[in-house]
Structure formats: structure tokens, C-alpha cells
Coordinates of C-alpha atoms in Angstrom, one line a residue:
Chain A
M1 CA 0.0 0.0 0.0
K2 CA 1.2 3.5 -0.8
K3 CA 2.6 5.5 2.1
F4 CA 2.8 9.3 2.3
E5 CA 4.2 11.9 4.8
R6 CA 1.8 14.6 3.5
F7 CA -1.8 14.2 4.4
R8 CA -2.9 16.0 1.2
D9 CA -1.2 13.1 -0.7
V10 CA -3.1 10.6 1.3
M11 CA -6.4 12.3 0.5
D12 CA -5.6 12.3 -3.2
E13 CA -4.6 8.6 -3.1
I14 CA -7.6 7.3 -1.3
K15 CA -9.8 8.8 -4.0
K16 CA -8.0 6.6 -6.5
S17 CA -7.4 3.4 -4.7
G18 CA -9.6 3.6 -1.6
A19 CA -6.8 3.3 1.0
A20 CA -3.4 4.7 1.9
I21 CA -1.0 4.9 4.8
Y22 CA -0.2 8.3 6.5
K23 CA 3.2 8.4 8.1
S24 CA 2.8 11.0 10.8
P25 CA 5.7 13.1 12.3
D26 CA 5.6 10.9 15.4
G27 CA 6.6 8.0 13.2
S28 CA 3.4 6.1 13.4
D29 CA 1.7 4.5 10.4
N30 CA -2.0 5.4 10.1
L31 CA -4.3 3.5 7.8
V32 CA -6.7 5.9 6.0
I33 CA -9.7 4.7 3.9
L34 CA -12.4 6.4 1.9
Y35 CA -15.7 5.9 3.7
P36 CA -18.7 7.0 1.5
Y37 CA -22.1 7.9 2.9
S38 CA -25.1 9.2 1.0
V39 CA -28.8 9.4 1.7
S40 CA -32.0 10.7 0.1
Y41 CA -34.5 12.2 2.5
V42 CA -38.3 12.1 2.3
H43 CA -38.9 15.7 2.9
S44 CA -42.4 17.2 3.5
Y45 CA -42.7 21.0 3.4
A46 CA -45.7 20.5 5.6
Q47 CA -47.3 23.8 6.7
D48 CA -44.9 25.7 4.4
S49 CA -46.0 23.8 1.3
R50 CA -48.2 26.6 -0.2
F51 CA -45.1 28.8 -0.5
F52 CA -43.2 26.3 -2.7
L53 CA -46.3 25.6 -4.8
G54 CA -46.8 29.4 -5.2
L55 CA -43.3 29.7 -6.7
A56 CA -44.3 27.3 -9.4
E57 CA -47.2 29.7 -10.2
G58 CA -45.0 32.7 -10.2
K59 CA -46.2 34.0 -6.8
L60 CA -44.1 35.0 -3.9
L61 CA -46.0 34.3 -0.7
G62 CA -45.3 35.6 2.8
S63 CA -47.5 35.6 5.9
V64 CA -49.6 38.1 7.8
C65 CA -50.6 37.5 11.4
K66 CA -54.4 37.2 11.8
E67 CA -54.2 38.8 15.3
C68 CA -51.4 41.5 15.3
G69 CA -51.0 42.1 11.6
H70 CA -47.2 41.5 11.6
K71 CA -46.1 40.8 8.0
Y72 CA -43.5 38.3 7.1
A73 CA -41.6 38.2 3.8
T74 CA -40.4 34.7 4.6
P75 CA -43.5 32.7 5.5
R76 CA -44.3 31.2 8.9
S77 CA -47.5 29.5 9.8
H78 CA -47.6 31.1 13.3
C79 CA -46.7 34.6 14.3
M80 CA -43.3 35.0 16.1
E81 CA -44.6 38.1 17.9
C82 CA -47.9 36.9 19.3
G83 CA -48.2 33.2 18.5
A84 CA -51.4 33.4 16.5
E85 CA -52.0 31.7 13.2
T86 CA -51.1 33.6 10.0
D87 CA -52.7 34.0 6.6
W88 CA -50.8 33.8 3.3
L89 CA -49.9 37.2 1.9
E90 CA -48.9 37.7 -1.7
L91 CA -45.8 39.9 -1.8
P92 CA -45.1 42.5 -4.4
K93 CA -42.7 41.4 -7.1
E94 CA -40.5 44.4 -6.5
G95 CA -38.3 45.1 -3.5
R96 CA -35.0 46.6 -2.5
V97 CA -31.7 45.1 -1.5
H98 CA -31.4 45.3 2.3
S99 CA -28.0 43.6 2.3
W100 CA -25.9 41.7 -0.2
T101 CA -22.7 39.8 -0.9
T102 CA -20.9 38.1 -3.8
C103 CA -19.7 34.6 -2.9
Y104 CA -16.5 33.4 -4.7
F105 CA -16.6 30.1 -2.8
G106 CA -19.4 28.0 -1.3
S107 CA -20.5 24.7 -0.2
E108 CA -19.5 21.8 -2.4
E109 CA -23.1 21.6 -3.8
F110 CA -22.9 25.2 -5.1
L111 CA -19.2 25.6 -5.9
K112 CA -19.9 25.2 -9.6
E113 CA -22.3 28.2 -9.5
T114 CA -19.7 30.6 -8.1
P115 CA -19.4 33.5 -8.1
F116 CA -23.0 34.2 -7.1
N117 CA -24.7 37.0 -5.3
L118 CA -26.8 36.5 -2.1
V119 CA -29.3 39.2 -1.2
L120 CA -31.7 39.9 1.6
V121 CA -34.7 41.7 0.1
E122 CA -37.0 44.1 1.8
F123 CA -40.5 44.9 0.7
E124 CA -42.5 48.1 1.3
G125 CA -44.7 47.7 4.4
V126 CA -43.4 44.1 5.2
D127 CA -41.7 43.6 8.6
T128 CA -39.2 40.9 7.7
L129 CA -36.8 40.1 4.8
F130 CA -36.4 37.4 2.2
M131 CA -33.1 35.7 1.3
S132 CA -32.4 35.0 -2.3
R133 CA -30.0 35.0 -5.2
L134 CA -29.4 38.2 -7.3
M135 CA -28.8 37.3 -10.9
K136 CA -27.7 39.5 -13.9
A137 CA -25.6 41.7 -11.6
K138 CA -21.9 41.9 -10.9
Q139 CA -20.4 42.8 -7.5
D140 CA -19.6 46.3 -8.6
D141 CA -23.2 46.9 -9.7
I142 CA -24.9 46.1 -6.4
Y143 CA -25.7 48.4 -3.5
I144 CA -28.0 48.6 -0.5
G145 CA -31.3 50.2 -1.6
M146 CA -31.1 48.9 -5.2
K147 CA -34.4 48.0 -6.7
V148 CA -34.8 44.4 -7.6
R149 CA -37.6 42.3 -9.1
A150 CA -38.5 38.6 -8.5
A151 CA -38.2 36.2 -11.4
F152 CA -39.2 32.5 -11.4
R153 CA -37.6 29.4 -12.7
K154 CA -39.7 28.1 -15.6
K155 CA -39.3 24.5 -14.6
P156 CA -39.9 24.4 -10.8
R157 CA -37.6 22.2 -8.7
Y158 CA -39.7 22.9 -5.6
L159 CA -36.8 24.6 -3.9
V160 CA -36.6 28.1 -2.5
S161 CA -34.3 28.9 -5.4
D162 CA -37.2 28.6 -7.8
V163 CA -37.4 32.3 -7.2
Y164 CA -34.5 34.7 -7.7
F165 CA -34.1 38.4 -8.2
E166 CA -32.8 40.6 -10.9
P167 CA -32.0 44.4 -11.0
A168 CA -35.3 46.3 -11.6
D169 CA -33.9 49.6 -12.9
Chain B
M1 CA -40.5 40.8 35.2
L2 CA -40.3 37.1 35.7
R3 CA -36.7 37.2 34.4
K4 CA -35.5 39.1 37.4
A5 CA -36.7 36.3 39.6
S6 CA -34.9 33.7 37.6
G7 CA -32.4 31.4 39.4
V8 CA -29.3 33.0 38.2
L9 CA -30.0 36.2 40.0
T10 CA -30.9 34.7 43.4
G11 CA -27.3 34.1 44.2
K12 CA -28.3 30.9 45.9
Q13 CA -26.2 28.6 43.7
R14 CA -23.1 27.1 45.0
K15 CA -19.9 28.8 43.7
V16 CA -18.2 26.9 40.9
Y17 CA -14.5 27.1 39.9
L18 CA -12.3 26.1 37.0
I19 CA -9.4 24.1 38.5
A20 CA -7.5 22.7 35.4
G21 CA -7.6 22.5 31.6
G22 CA -5.9 21.0 28.6
V23 CA -5.9 21.6 24.9
T24 CA -4.5 19.6 22.0
K25 CA -2.7 21.6 19.3
F26 CA -5.3 22.6 16.8
A27 CA -4.4 21.4 13.3
K28 CA -5.8 21.0 9.9
A29 CA -5.8 17.3 10.5
H30 CA -4.7 14.9 13.2
P31 CA -4.9 11.5 11.3
E32 CA -2.7 9.9 14.0
M33 CA -5.3 10.5 16.7
D34 CA -9.0 9.8 16.5
F35 CA -11.4 12.0 18.5
R36 CA -11.2 9.8 21.6
L37 CA -7.4 10.0 21.8
M38 CA -7.4 13.8 21.2
V39 CA -9.7 14.3 24.2
K40 CA -7.6 11.8 26.2
K41 CA -4.5 13.9 25.6
A42 CA -6.2 17.1 26.7
Y43 CA -7.7 15.3 29.7
D44 CA -4.3 13.8 30.8
Y45 CA -2.8 17.3 30.5
A46 CA -5.5 18.8 32.8
M47 CA -5.3 15.9 35.3
K48 CA -1.5 16.3 35.4
D49 CA -1.9 20.0 36.3
V50 CA -3.9 19.0 39.5
P51 CA -2.3 15.7 40.6
K52 CA -4.5 15.5 43.7
L53 CA -7.6 15.1 41.4
K54 CA -8.1 11.4 40.6
A55 CA -10.6 10.0 38.0
K56 CA -12.6 8.6 40.9
D57 CA -13.2 12.2 42.2
I58 CA -15.0 13.2 38.9
D59 CA -18.8 13.1 39.6
H60 CA -20.1 14.0 36.2
T61 CA -19.0 14.7 32.6
R62 CA -20.5 17.0 29.9
I63 CA -19.0 16.3 26.5
S64 CA -19.5 18.5 23.4
Y65 CA -19.2 18.2 19.7
F66 CA -21.1 20.0 17.1
S67 CA -21.7 17.8 14.1
D68 CA -22.8 14.2 13.7
H69 CA -21.9 14.7 10.0
F70 CA -18.3 15.4 10.7
A71 CA -18.1 12.7 13.4
R72 CA -19.8 10.1 11.2
Q73 CA -20.5 8.4 14.5
L74 CA -23.6 9.0 16.6
K75 CA -23.1 9.0 20.4
A76 CA -19.5 9.8 19.9
A77 CA -19.5 11.4 23.4
S78 CA -20.3 8.0 24.9
M79 CA -17.1 6.7 23.2
V80 CA -15.1 9.5 24.8
Q81 CA -16.5 8.6 28.2
D82 CA -15.7 5.0 27.5
F83 CA -12.1 5.8 26.3
L84 CA -11.3 7.9 29.4
G85 CA -12.5 5.1 31.7
L86 CA -15.2 7.2 33.3
N87 CA -18.2 4.8 33.1
P88 CA -20.6 4.4 34.9
K89 CA -20.6 8.1 35.9
D90 CA -23.4 10.4 34.7
S91 CA -22.6 12.0 31.4
R92 CA -24.3 13.6 28.4
R93 CA -23.6 15.3 25.1
I94 CA -24.0 19.0 24.7
E95 CA -24.6 20.5 21.3
W96 CA -25.6 24.0 20.3
G97 CA -24.0 24.9 17.0
G98 CA -20.9 27.0 17.1
A99 CA -21.6 27.8 20.8
T100 CA -21.4 24.2 21.7
G101 CA -18.2 24.6 23.8
G102 CA -19.6 27.6 25.7
H103 CA -22.7 25.8 26.5
C104 CA -20.8 22.7 27.6
I105 CA -18.9 24.8 30.2
Q106 CA -22.2 26.3 31.4
A107 CA -23.8 22.8 31.6
G108 CA -20.8 21.9 33.9
W109 CA -21.5 25.0 35.9
E110 CA -25.2 24.1 36.3
T111 CA -24.3 20.6 37.4
I112 CA -22.2 21.8 40.3
A113 CA -24.1 25.0 41.1
S114 CA -27.2 23.0 41.6
G115 CA -25.5 20.8 44.1
R116 CA -25.7 17.7 42.0
G117 CA -22.0 17.0 42.2
D118 CA -18.6 18.5 43.3
V119 CA -16.4 17.8 40.2
C120 CA -17.5 17.9 36.6
M121 CA -15.5 17.5 33.4
A122 CA -16.4 19.6 30.4
A123 CA -14.8 18.2 27.3
G124 CA -15.2 19.0 23.6
F125 CA -13.8 18.0 20.3
E126 CA -14.3 18.2 16.5
T127 CA -12.7 16.3 13.6
M128 CA -13.4 18.5 10.6
S129 CA -10.6 17.1 8.4
R130 CA -12.7 14.1 7.6
V131 CA -14.2 15.8 4.6
E132 CA -12.9 18.2 2.0
T133 CA -13.1 21.9 3.0
W134 CA -16.1 22.6 0.7
K135 CA -18.0 19.6 1.8
G136 CA -17.3 20.8 5.4
N137 CA -18.8 24.2 4.4
E138 CA -21.9 22.3 3.3
F139 CA -22.1 20.4 6.6
I140 CA -21.9 23.7 8.5
A141 CA -24.5 25.3 6.2
L142 CA -26.9 22.6 7.2
A143 CA -27.1 24.7 10.4
S144 CA -29.1 27.2 8.5
D145 CA -32.8 26.7 7.5
T146 CA -32.6 23.9 5.0
N147 CA -36.0 25.0 3.4
F148 CA -35.4 28.7 3.0
D149 CA -31.6 29.5 3.4
Y150 CA -29.5 26.5 2.4
P151 CA -30.7 26.0 -1.2
N152 CA -29.8 29.6 -2.1
G153 CA -26.1 28.7 -1.9
G154 CA -25.7 27.4 1.7
F155 CA -22.5 29.1 2.8
Y156 CA -21.9 30.5 6.3
T157 CA -19.3 33.0 5.1
G158 CA -21.9 34.4 2.8
Y159 CA -24.4 34.8 5.7
Y160 CA -21.8 36.7 7.8
A161 CA -21.0 38.8 4.8
L162 CA -24.7 39.7 4.5
M163 CA -24.6 40.7 8.2
V164 CA -21.4 42.8 8.0
Q165 CA -22.5 44.6 4.8
R166 CA -25.5 45.9 6.7
H167 CA -23.3 46.7 9.7
I168 CA -21.1 48.7 7.4
Y169 CA -24.1 50.5 5.9
E170 CA -25.6 51.4 9.3
F171 CA -22.4 52.5 11.0
L172 CA -19.9 53.6 8.4
R173 CA -22.0 54.7 5.3
K174 CA -24.6 56.5 7.4
R175 CA -22.1 58.1 9.7
K176 CA -18.5 58.5 8.6
F177 CA -19.5 58.8 4.9
A178 CA -22.8 60.6 5.4
D179 CA -21.7 63.5 3.3
V180 CA -21.0 61.5 0.2
R181 CA -24.0 62.0 -2.1
D182 CA -23.4 59.3 -4.7
E183 CA -25.0 56.3 -2.9
K184 CA -23.0 53.5 -4.6
K185 CA -19.7 55.4 -4.2
A186 CA -20.4 56.1 -0.5
Q187 CA -21.1 52.4 0.1
R188 CA -17.8 51.4 -1.7
M189 CA -15.9 53.8 0.4
A190 CA -17.5 52.5 3.6
E191 CA -16.8 48.9 2.6
N192 CA -13.1 49.7 1.9
E193 CA -12.8 51.4 5.3
A194 CA -14.3 48.3 7.0
M195 CA -12.0 45.9 5.1
R196 CA -9.0 47.9 6.2
I197 CA -10.1 47.7 9.9
M198 CA -11.0 44.0 9.6
A199 CA -7.4 43.5 8.2
M200 CA -6.1 45.1 11.4
I201 CA -8.1 42.6 13.5
S202 CA -6.7 39.8 11.3
V203 CA -3.2 41.0 11.9
K204 CA -3.8 41.4 15.7
N205 CA -5.1 37.8 16.1
H206 CA -2.5 36.2 13.9
T207 CA 0.3 38.1 15.7
N208 CA -1.1 37.1 19.1
A209 CA -1.0 33.5 18.1
L210 CA 2.8 33.7 17.4
H211 CA 3.3 33.0 21.1
N212 CA 0.6 30.4 21.5
P213 CA 2.0 26.9 20.8
Y214 CA -1.6 25.4 20.5
A215 CA -2.5 27.8 17.7
Q216 CA -3.1 26.5 14.1
F217 CA -2.1 29.7 12.2
P218 CA 0.5 31.8 13.9
V219 CA 1.8 34.2 11.3
K220 CA 3.3 37.7 11.2
L221 CA 1.2 39.6 8.8
A222 CA 1.0 43.3 7.7
V223 CA -2.3 45.0 7.1
Q224 CA -1.4 45.2 3.4
D225 CA -0.9 41.4 3.3
A226 CA -4.2 40.7 5.0
L227 CA -6.0 43.1 2.6
K228 CA -4.5 41.2 -0.4
G229 CA -6.0 37.9 0.7
E230 CA -8.2 35.9 -1.6
M231 CA -11.9 37.1 -1.6
I232 CA -14.2 34.4 -0.2
S233 CA -17.5 36.3 0.2
Y234 CA -17.3 40.1 -0.3
P235 CA -16.2 41.8 1.8
L236 CA -14.7 38.9 3.8
N237 CA -11.4 37.6 2.5
R238 CA -9.4 34.5 3.6
P239 CA -7.2 36.2 6.3
S240 CA -10.4 37.5 8.0
I241 CA -12.0 34.0 8.3
C242 CA -11.1 31.1 10.6
T243 CA -10.6 27.8 8.9
M244 CA -11.5 24.2 9.9
S245 CA -9.6 22.3 12.5
D246 CA -9.2 19.1 14.4
G247 CA -8.8 19.5 18.1
A248 CA -10.0 18.8 21.6
A249 CA -10.1 20.8 24.9
V250 CA -10.9 19.8 28.5
L251 CA -11.8 21.8 31.6
M252 CA -12.3 20.6 35.1
L253 CA -14.9 22.3 37.2
A254 CA -15.2 22.0 41.0
S255 CA -17.4 23.3 43.8
E256 CA -16.2 25.7 46.4
D257 CA -16.2 22.8 48.9
V258 CA -13.4 20.9 47.0
A259 CA -11.8 23.3 44.5
F260 CA -9.1 24.5 47.0
E261 CA -8.2 20.9 47.8
Y262 CA -7.0 20.4 44.2
T263 CA -5.3 23.8 43.5
D264 CA -4.4 27.0 45.3
K265 CA -5.3 28.9 42.1
P266 CA -8.9 28.0 41.1
V267 CA -10.7 30.5 39.0
L268 CA -14.3 31.4 39.9
I269 CA -17.1 31.3 37.3
R270 CA -18.6 34.6 38.5
G271 CA -21.4 35.0 36.0
V272 CA -23.1 33.1 33.2
G273 CA -25.4 34.3 30.5
G274 CA -27.1 33.0 27.3
G275 CA -29.1 34.4 24.5
T276 CA -30.8 33.3 21.2
D277 CA -32.1 34.7 18.0
T278 CA -34.0 33.5 14.9
M279 CA -32.3 30.8 12.8
R280 CA -33.2 32.7 9.6
L281 CA -31.5 36.1 9.2
A282 CA -34.5 37.1 7.2
D283 CA -36.7 36.9 10.3
R284 CA -34.6 39.1 12.6
P285 CA -36.7 41.9 14.1
H286 CA -36.1 45.6 13.6
G287 CA -37.0 46.8 17.1
S288 CA -35.1 48.4 19.9
V289 CA -31.8 47.6 21.6
P290 CA -31.9 45.6 24.9
L291 CA -30.1 48.0 27.1
F292 CA -27.4 47.6 29.8
P293 CA -28.4 49.4 33.0
W294 CA -25.8 52.1 32.2
E295 CA -27.2 52.8 28.7
D296 CA -30.1 55.0 27.9
E297 CA -32.8 54.6 25.2
A298 CA -32.0 57.9 23.5
T299 CA -28.6 56.6 22.5
Y300 CA -30.1 54.2 20.0
E301 CA -33.2 56.1 19.1
S302 CA -32.7 55.9 15.3
L303 CA -31.3 52.3 15.3
D304 CA -33.5 49.4 14.1
Y305 CA -32.3 46.5 16.1
P306 CA -30.9 43.9 15.7
G307 CA -31.8 43.7 12.0
V308 CA -29.1 41.7 10.4
H309 CA -26.3 44.0 11.5
S310 CA -25.9 42.9 15.2
F311 CA -26.1 39.9 17.4
R312 CA -29.1 40.3 19.7
A313 CA -28.2 36.9 21.3
G314 CA -24.8 38.2 22.2
R315 CA -26.2 41.4 23.8
S316 CA -28.8 39.3 25.8
A317 CA -26.1 36.9 27.0
A318 CA -23.9 39.8 28.1
I319 CA -26.8 41.5 29.9
E320 CA -27.5 38.3 31.9
A321 CA -23.8 37.5 32.6
Y322 CA -23.0 41.1 33.7
R323 CA -26.0 41.2 36.0
H324 CA -25.1 37.8 37.5
A325 CA -21.4 38.9 38.0
G326 CA -22.3 42.4 39.2
I327 CA -20.4 44.1 36.4
K328 CA -21.3 47.7 35.7
D329 CA -18.4 48.9 33.6
P330 CA -17.1 46.0 31.4
L331 CA -14.5 48.1 29.6
N332 CA -12.7 49.0 32.9
E333 CA -13.6 46.0 35.0
L334 CA -12.6 43.2 32.6
S335 CA -8.9 42.4 32.1
F336 CA -9.3 40.6 28.8
V337 CA -11.9 39.0 26.5
E338 CA -11.7 35.8 24.5
L339 CA -14.5 36.1 21.9
H340 CA -15.8 34.1 19.0
D341 CA -14.0 35.7 16.0
A342 CA -15.0 33.1 13.3
Y343 CA -14.9 36.3 11.2
A344 CA -13.0 39.5 11.8
S345 CA -16.4 41.2 11.2
S346 CA -18.0 39.3 14.1
E347 CA -15.2 40.4 16.4
I348 CA -16.1 44.1 15.6
Q349 CA -19.8 43.4 15.9
T350 CA -19.2 41.6 19.2
Y351 CA -17.3 44.6 20.8
E352 CA -20.7 46.4 20.6
D353 CA -22.9 43.5 21.7
L354 CA -20.7 43.2 24.8
G355 CA -20.8 46.9 25.6
L356 CA -17.0 47.4 25.2
C357 CA -18.1 50.3 23.2
R358 CA -21.5 51.6 21.9
Y359 CA -23.2 50.3 18.8
G360 CA -21.6 52.0 15.9
E361 CA -18.3 52.5 17.6
G362 CA -16.8 49.1 16.9
Y363 CA -14.6 50.2 13.9
D364 CA -13.1 53.2 15.9
F365 CA -12.6 51.0 18.9
A366 CA -10.5 48.6 16.8
E367 CA -8.7 51.3 14.9
L368 CA -7.7 53.2 18.0
G369 CA -6.0 50.0 19.3
H370 CA -8.2 49.3 22.4
P371 CA -8.4 45.5 21.8
F372 CA -4.7 45.0 21.0
M373 CA -2.2 43.6 23.6
K374 CA 0.1 46.1 25.3
G375 CA 3.8 45.9 24.5
I376 CA 3.4 43.9 21.3
D377 CA 4.6 45.3 17.9
Y378 CA 1.8 44.8 15.5
G379 CA 3.5 46.9 12.8
M380 CA 1.0 49.7 13.1
K381 CA 0.5 52.9 15.1
L382 CA -2.2 52.5 17.7
E383 CA -3.3 55.4 19.8
H384 CA -4.8 53.5 22.7
Q385 CA -3.1 50.1 22.5
G386 CA -4.2 47.6 25.1
T387 CA -7.1 49.1 26.9
I388 CA -8.7 45.6 26.9
P389 CA -6.9 42.8 25.1
V390 CA -9.4 40.8 22.9
N391 CA -8.3 37.4 21.9
P392 CA -4.8 37.4 23.4
S393 CA -4.7 33.7 22.4
G394 CA -5.1 34.5 18.7
G395 CA -8.9 33.8 18.7
L396 CA -10.5 31.4 16.3
I397 CA -9.0 33.2 13.3
A398 CA -5.5 32.1 14.3
S399 CA -5.9 29.4 16.9
G400 CA -8.4 27.4 14.8
H401 CA -12.0 26.4 15.3
P402 CA -12.7 22.7 15.9
V403 CA -16.3 23.7 16.8
G404 CA -17.0 21.4 19.8
A405 CA -13.6 22.2 21.4
T406 CA -13.6 26.0 20.6
G407 CA -15.6 27.4 23.5
I408 CA -13.7 25.1 25.9
M409 CA -10.4 26.2 24.5
Q410 CA -11.3 29.8 25.2
G411 CA -12.1 28.7 28.8
V412 CA -8.8 26.9 29.2
F413 CA -6.8 30.0 27.9
A414 CA -8.8 32.3 30.2
L415 CA -8.2 30.0 33.1
W416 CA -4.4 30.2 32.5
Q417 CA -4.6 33.9 32.1
L418 CA -6.3 34.4 35.4
Q419 CA -4.0 31.9 37.2
G420 CA -1.1 33.8 35.7
T421 CA 0.2 30.6 34.2
I422 CA 0.4 31.4 30.5
G423 CA 4.2 31.2 30.6
K424 CA 4.0 27.7 32.1
H425 CA 1.5 26.4 29.7
F426 CA 2.6 28.2 26.5
G427 CA 6.4 28.1 27.3
D428 CA 6.3 31.8 26.6
D429 CA 4.6 34.5 28.7
T430 CA 4.4 37.2 26.0
Q431 CA 0.6 36.8 25.8
Q432 CA 0.1 36.9 29.6
V433 CA -2.2 39.8 30.4
H434 CA -0.5 41.5 33.3
D435 CA -2.3 41.1 36.6
A436 CA -5.4 39.6 35.0
K437 CA -8.3 39.7 37.4
L438 CA -11.5 39.3 35.4
G439 CA -11.9 37.6 32.0
L440 CA -14.9 37.2 29.7
I441 CA -15.4 34.2 27.3
H442 CA -17.9 34.4 24.5
S443 CA -19.1 31.5 22.5
H444 CA -21.4 32.0 19.4
A445 CA -23.5 29.8 17.1
G446 CA -24.7 30.2 13.5
T447 CA -25.2 33.9 12.6
G448 CA -25.7 34.6 16.3
S449 CA -28.7 32.2 16.8
S450 CA -27.2 31.3 20.2
V451 CA -24.5 32.9 22.3
T452 CA -23.1 32.3 25.7
V453 CA -21.1 34.7 27.8
S454 CA -19.3 33.6 31.0
I455 CA -17.3 35.8 33.4
L456 CA -14.3 34.3 35.1
E457 CA -12.5 35.7 38.1
A458 CA -9.0 35.2 39.6
V459 CA -9.1 34.5 43.3
R460 CA -5.4 34.0 43.9

């Protein structure tokens, strides 16, 4: 079996052959193997389902509290302020950038999409924000207060990323 | 006002002390030790420091690690208990995101303060090298809402970048650059200013780590070097972000009845506090600032709080801990702070949450040199160097961040500071805060969804 003094080399080797030995500075030989693990979950959106179905219809749904009237741009079935049940609330398509960043790295799942922009969007008269991607804009174009408009993926994947934003001006 | 009647304020708990600690060197990977052996090494070090304490004297253990995904082993804490030969004593796992270590210490405090036992071990570990860095980022991002946050690009650095961008807007754009009329230009100027000050924090923490043999990234940097670092998520670049680590840390806690039997330099846990906030950044309220008793409402009249610019959980934890410890002027009463600087931005935001300065003053506080160590050459001119050293150990940015061990590592370094034994344990006393009397440790979970603050006091 191949033996290495650099752990990086061990990591490269196990991807090829499944096993390698790491010789550590203390002189010990350590057997390292590749140990795969994958799983597909059965995932119900439960009380939030209407939101994801709404995206497929080109609607952005938030919540409004039946008791205190608090408005949420990211839906929740019960009010965080008073605990009462909420109604669905269709949000305007246009909002403004409340905060933003451009990611040059990311989780493994999204690395191939980098660089991408994340934004928190605020809507007139709504008390909370909505996190999304901002497309068709480069780092230098973006600023807090910038007008953005919701756009929807034509073929829904039933993920929150079925909606994204674009510059509105 | 139910809160005022809560247990922590009655003063009826038994006093709890830290009596010993141990830390493994934090490293990118420790393939020659599994998590059990790492904890064992830290445990043996702590036990050796108080030779009168025997395994049979330990009544309870609280063992922390953050991620089952990294561990790839459920009930890994049971295996630590097992490996240390501590069965059949009472034990449990503690997990609360990035604040796991801080919560583990407080769980140990609760065990002894309640009278349940006299000696409790708080141990923590994480083995993050078991997956590639970007897979690790994916695991960490699973600690954001997997329905509404994660699918947008699940990346914690991105979330913290969203937070600091708003912080920059509120406190630099609207203040220091209020006169610039071109909005985009003003924001770029404010961001550049923030990046320069975050680079100063990065230099501070990496320089402090030069004298800490347990640290993962001790390096002499200049502000210009730190500014040139690779951009990860604008405006956060590589030198302003902690990396992933393997490591373990152990603290021994004891009641007043027995602490002095084991050491003549125990350190009192004088106050504990905790706070929480919404998991989703998007849900954070825009209300008013929870005030310290010495603050007044008018100060923050125009500030929507916490929004996404500040950590309400950190402020709440500090309010509880200061009240418990009787602290009325943290800047002057505290000798040092070890805080959760997973990002240089969070360090600046946390100065404000902890009341070391007011909201909005964090950038100036750093730039003037207040959180730097006295007598160390950071390669920059600092007007008020060393008012209150923050992260004299190097913090997470330079010491490393093996999540379940991190909060306990802060506790160990704080214990040694307050015992005056940094020289003994580091083999170098450069980072010893002179005459340290009162220290604060701060442990923080995902975008500030949970924070602990504990106040430690030297009684020597």
C-alpha cells in the first residue's frame, strides 16, 4: 500500500485506490480509507407547502398575522410576535436590496455556481426580509437600496431557489 | 418581570470554579489521533496539572461536539466517556452549534451550582478534516434553515458577509461617509474602510497566536498582506476568516467545597449568560436595543435592532452575565476578552454587543487599538493600544475552530490567564495579560442564533 508523509497526498490517493498509509511526524503508520455515505431524505414542506407551490405559479407568498397584523416576507404559519396563526400574503414582485454579498466560494453543492450573489430583500410595508440570489448583476453593480424584481424558474424544482431576483432599474 | 426572579439572580447557587484545563494543538488534520485520543491527551494534561484530582473524584461529565456529519459516529460522546474510563458516571452530550463549547462549560457550571456534584469535566472535540473543505462548508451550512436558506447557496461566510454589509451601511456609510452623495460610491468607500479595519483585526489575532503553541495559524502579517487575501464572500477575505480544524479541549470544574483541595489557584465562574435569535437572518426583528443598566434609550433612538447588523443573542447573553457577575463597567472591570471571531467582522460586531463600546463605535474601537495587547509590535501605530486585550490567544482566526472544542479552548486559555500561568503552559509569557483579574469568554453559534457569555475571576 502507498505511504505518504503529507496528508494531502493521502487524501488524493484514497480517492483513486480507496486506501493509503499516512506516516505521521511521530513515526506512526496510520491506515486511512475512503468511507462513503449518502442518503436521500423524504422531505415534506408540511405547513410551508403553499409557499413552494406558489413559486411554481410565479407567486411569492409571505405571511400576515391574523391577530397582530405582523407581516413576514419569509412565511411562517404562526406569528413570532404573538403566536397566532397567520394568513398567506402575496408579496409585491419588487423590493429593495437590504443587504448583499458576492460569494466566490461556497458549499460543495454550489461551488460550480460561483461567483453568485446573495441578497436579503426588503418589501415596502413588510416587517421581515427574504433571502435569495441576485442574478444578472456583478459585484460592482450592487448596492443597498437597489431596486430588484422577482423572477421565477420556468421548470420548478420545488426549492426556494425557484425564485431569484434581478435588477429592476 | 419574571426574568428578574430567575435562578441565576438569586445568588443561591453554589460557587463553581475552574481548576484545570488542557488543549490539543489545533491542526488542519490529526490523522494519527481519533477524537477519543485527542480528548484523552487534553484530559491527561488537565489531570497532570492538578495531581491530587483522581478520576474517581469526577462526579459528572459533559461532552460536546457540534456535528454528527463530521463525526460520522452517533453518540461519539459515549465513546469518549468510555475511552477515558469514566463509566458508569453520569454523562451527556452538549450541542448548540458554534456555541457548543460555551454551553458545555455552562452545563458543567449548572451541574455543580445545583449541588448535584462536586467535580464535573467539560470536554469538547471536533474532527473537521474528515471531509474536504467545501464539503465541510456544506455540513456547516446545514445549520441554516434547509428549506429557506441553504438552497440559495448554503454558505456561512456568505451569511456573515450579509450581516457585516448591513453593519457597514448602518455605522460607516450613514455616519463616517454621510456627506458622500453618490450612494454607490459612498457604500464602496465604507466597505473599503471596513475591510482595512478587519485586516487590522486579522493582523492582531495572527500576531497574538505567534506566542501560542496550541494555535493553528501563527503568522506575522502586515495589514497590506491581509488586505490582499483571496476574496471568499465580499467583503470577507481569507485572512479574516477562521478555517476548519481538528482538536480537543478539556476543563475541570469544581465546587467551592473541594476546589481548593486540588489547586491553590482556582478561577471562579462569577457569571453566566445566554441568548438566542432566529435561525433565519430574514426573520430578525427591527426593534429596539436591549439596554445595559448604564445605557439609555435615547442613544439608539434611530437604530432598528438587531436587523441583520448585530447579534441580539450576544447582547442578551452579556446582559445576563454582567447582572449575575455584578459588572457595571465592562471596559474597565474586565482584564481581557476571548471572543468568537470566526470572522473579523463578528469580532467588531461583538465589541458592541458586549458593551466594550456603543453600537456603531466598533470600527473606531479597533482602529484606536483598544483590543490589542500592550507591548506587542503589530507593525502599526495604535493610539490606545491595550485598553482591553481581545483574543490574546489569537482567537478562532489564528488558533483554529474545531467547533465542539472551541468554546472550551477559550475557557482553558482564560483559566491560564487568570491563574497567571500562560508562561508555564505556553512556554512563553508574552501573551500573559499583566495582573489579569476578570476575564470574559464568549461562544457563538450560527449567525448569532445562540450565544453564551461567561465571566471568570481570579481568586489567587
